[in-house]
Amino acid sequence: MPEQRDKRRVAVLISGRGSNMRALVEQANGYEVVLVASNKPLAPGLAWARERAIPTWTWDSRGVEKAVWEEALEQSLTDHRIGTIALAGFMRILSPEFTRRWSGRILNIHPSLLPKYRGLDTHKRAIEAGDSVSGCSVHLVTEELDSGDVLAQAEVPISAGDTEGMLEARVLEVEHQLYPEALAEFVER
Ligand code: GRF
């Protein structure tokens, strides 16, 4: 059972470039990223992890029944004695059964100041709303999307004339500081 495992043994789940995963690996403090897992076999982040000899697990989730895919993931998490899961740009919604089993042991980083802008297109929505500040949040993952307890947040100013891409880049830089710090604190709790 996950609750009996060492919290400091972390699996990072990614679907794409994995820049937050890299930040978690490079700034690891009190925890260790012992597995990088993905639902996208060609995710660039996987190649980065392999180059550094970090164990990886992947299975293309397209067309695979969620319960079957998650069972295979769970086996890998067990094999690596994972105690904490960090989602980092993982674009597949986990089942309620999975999130319940890992309750209190899965974190995510979201590019907005939650509870504002749950879901996708956060930067576009913040700009269109005329907000002067955005940011990012590290939160616990529950059955409801982007709705678990917020563990840490950082604000980022929105400048006049910002495009979505400009804001995304500014927030991402702050994500790379916030996530490793929040995870380091989390494993100490
Ligand atoms: C980040 O903006 C993160 O907040 C969001 O998805 C993006 C992932 O980027 N959940 P990366 O794969 O970590 O570079």
mmCIF file of N, CA and C in Angstrom, residues 91 93 108-112 114-123 125 139 144-147:
data_model
loop_
_atom_site.group_PDB
_atom_site.id
_atom_site.type_symbol
_atom_site.label_atom_id
_atom_site.label_comp_id
_atom_site.label_asym_id
_atom_site.label_seq_id
_atom_site.Cartn_x
_atom_site.Cartn_y
_atom_site.Cartn_z
ATOM 1 N N MET A 91 -1.084 14.657 -19.076
ATOM 2 C CA MET A 91 -2.326 15.119 -19.698
ATOM 3 C C MET A 91 -3.437 14.067 -19.721
ATOM 4 N N ILE A 93 -6.392 12.236 -17.439
ATOM 5 C CA ILE A 93 -7.092 12.306 -16.147
ATOM 6 C C ILE A 93 -7.098 10.919 -15.518
ATOM 7 N N ASN A 108 0.360 17.862 -8.055
ATOM 8 C CA ASN A 108 0.369 18.357 -9.435
ATOM 9 C C ASN A 108 0.796 19.820 -9.406
ATOM 10 N N ILE A 109 1.333 20.267 -10.538
ATOM 11 C CA ILE A 109 1.582 21.706 -10.680
ATOM 12 C C ILE A 109 0.649 22.235 -11.758
ATOM 13 N N HIS A 110 0.023 23.361 -11.438
ATOM 14 C CA HIS A 110 -0.966 23.933 -12.342
ATOM 15 C C HIS A 110 -0.601 25.397 -12.597
ATOM 16 N N PRO A 111 -0.655 25.832 -13.877
ATOM 17 C CA PRO A 111 -0.179 27.190 -14.191
ATOM 18 C C PRO A 111 -1.228 28.284 -13.992
ATOM 19 N N SER A 112 -1.767 28.359 -12.791
ATOM 20 C CA SER A 112 -2.649 29.478 -12.432
ATOM 21 C C SER A 112 -2.662 29.578 -10.918
ATOM 22 N N LEU A 114 -4.696 28.843 -8.392
ATOM 23 C CA LEU A 114 -5.947 28.136 -8.048
ATOM 24 C C LEU A 114 -6.578 28.795 -6.817
ATOM 25 N N PRO A 115 -7.899 28.861 -6.721
ATOM 26 C CA PRO A 115 -8.879 28.142 -7.530
ATOM 27 C C PRO A 115 -9.217 28.801 -8.865
ATOM 28 N N LYS A 116 -8.486 29.844 -9.226
ATOM 29 C CA LYS A 116 -8.756 30.459 -10.539
ATOM 30 C C LYS A 116 -8.273 29.547 -11.665
ATOM 31 N N TYR A 117 -9.018 29.494 -12.733
ATOM 32 C CA TYR A 117 -8.620 28.854 -13.985
ATOM 33 C C TYR A 117 -8.172 27.399 -13.838
ATOM 34 N N ARG A 118 -9.085 26.594 -13.329
ATOM 35 C CA ARG A 118 -8.836 25.146 -13.377
ATOM 36 C C ARG A 118 -8.900 24.716 -14.838
ATOM 37 N N GLY A 119 -8.289 23.612 -15.174
ATOM 38 C CA GLY A 119 -8.371 23.102 -16.545
ATOM 39 C C GLY A 119 -7.326 23.721 -17.455
ATOM 40 N N LEU A 120 -7.679 23.817 -18.744
ATOM 41 C CA LEU A 120 -6.691 24.207 -19.765
ATOM 42 C C LEU A 120 -6.738 25.708 -20.078
ATOM 43 N N ASP A 121 -5.800 26.136 -20.923
ATOM 44 C CA ASP A 121 -5.752 27.524 -21.442
ATOM 45 C C ASP A 121 -5.709 28.581 -20.349
ATOM 46 N N THR A 122 -5.002 28.308 -19.309
ATOM 47 C CA THR A 122 -5.013 29.207 -18.145
ATOM 48 C C THR A 122 -4.469 30.599 -18.483
ATOM 49 N N HIS A 123 -3.380 30.649 -19.273
ATOM 50 C CA HIS A 123 -2.747 31.949 -19.545
ATOM 51 C C HIS A 123 -3.660 32.817 -20.409
ATOM 52 N N ARG A 125 -6.843 32.648 -20.571
ATOM 53 C CA ARG A 125 -7.998 33.080 -19.777
ATOM 54 C C ARG A 125 -7.625 34.220 -18.831
ATOM 55 N N HIS A 139 -0.595 21.517 -5.939
ATOM 56 C CA HIS A 139 -1.749 21.074 -5.150
ATOM 57 C C HIS A 139 -1.826 19.564 -5.080
ATOM 58 N N GLU A 144 -11.575 15.439 -8.258
ATOM 59 C CA GLU A 144 -12.051 16.592 -9.025
ATOM 60 C C GLU A 144 -10.859 17.362 -9.592
ATOM 61 N N LEU A 145 -10.924 17.673 -10.881
ATOM 62 C CA LEU A 145 -9.789 18.268 -11.590
ATOM 63 C C LEU A 145 -9.292 19.575 -10.946
ATOM 64 N N ASP A 146 -7.992 19.631 -10.651
ATOM 65 C CA ASP A 146 -7.330 20.843 -10.154
ATOM 66 C C ASP A 146 -8.012 21.433 -8.921
ATOM 67 N N SER A 147 -8.509 20.561 -8.047
ATOM 68 C CA SER A 147 -9.313 21.055 -6.926
ATOM 69 C C SER A 147 -8.810 20.642 -5.541
#
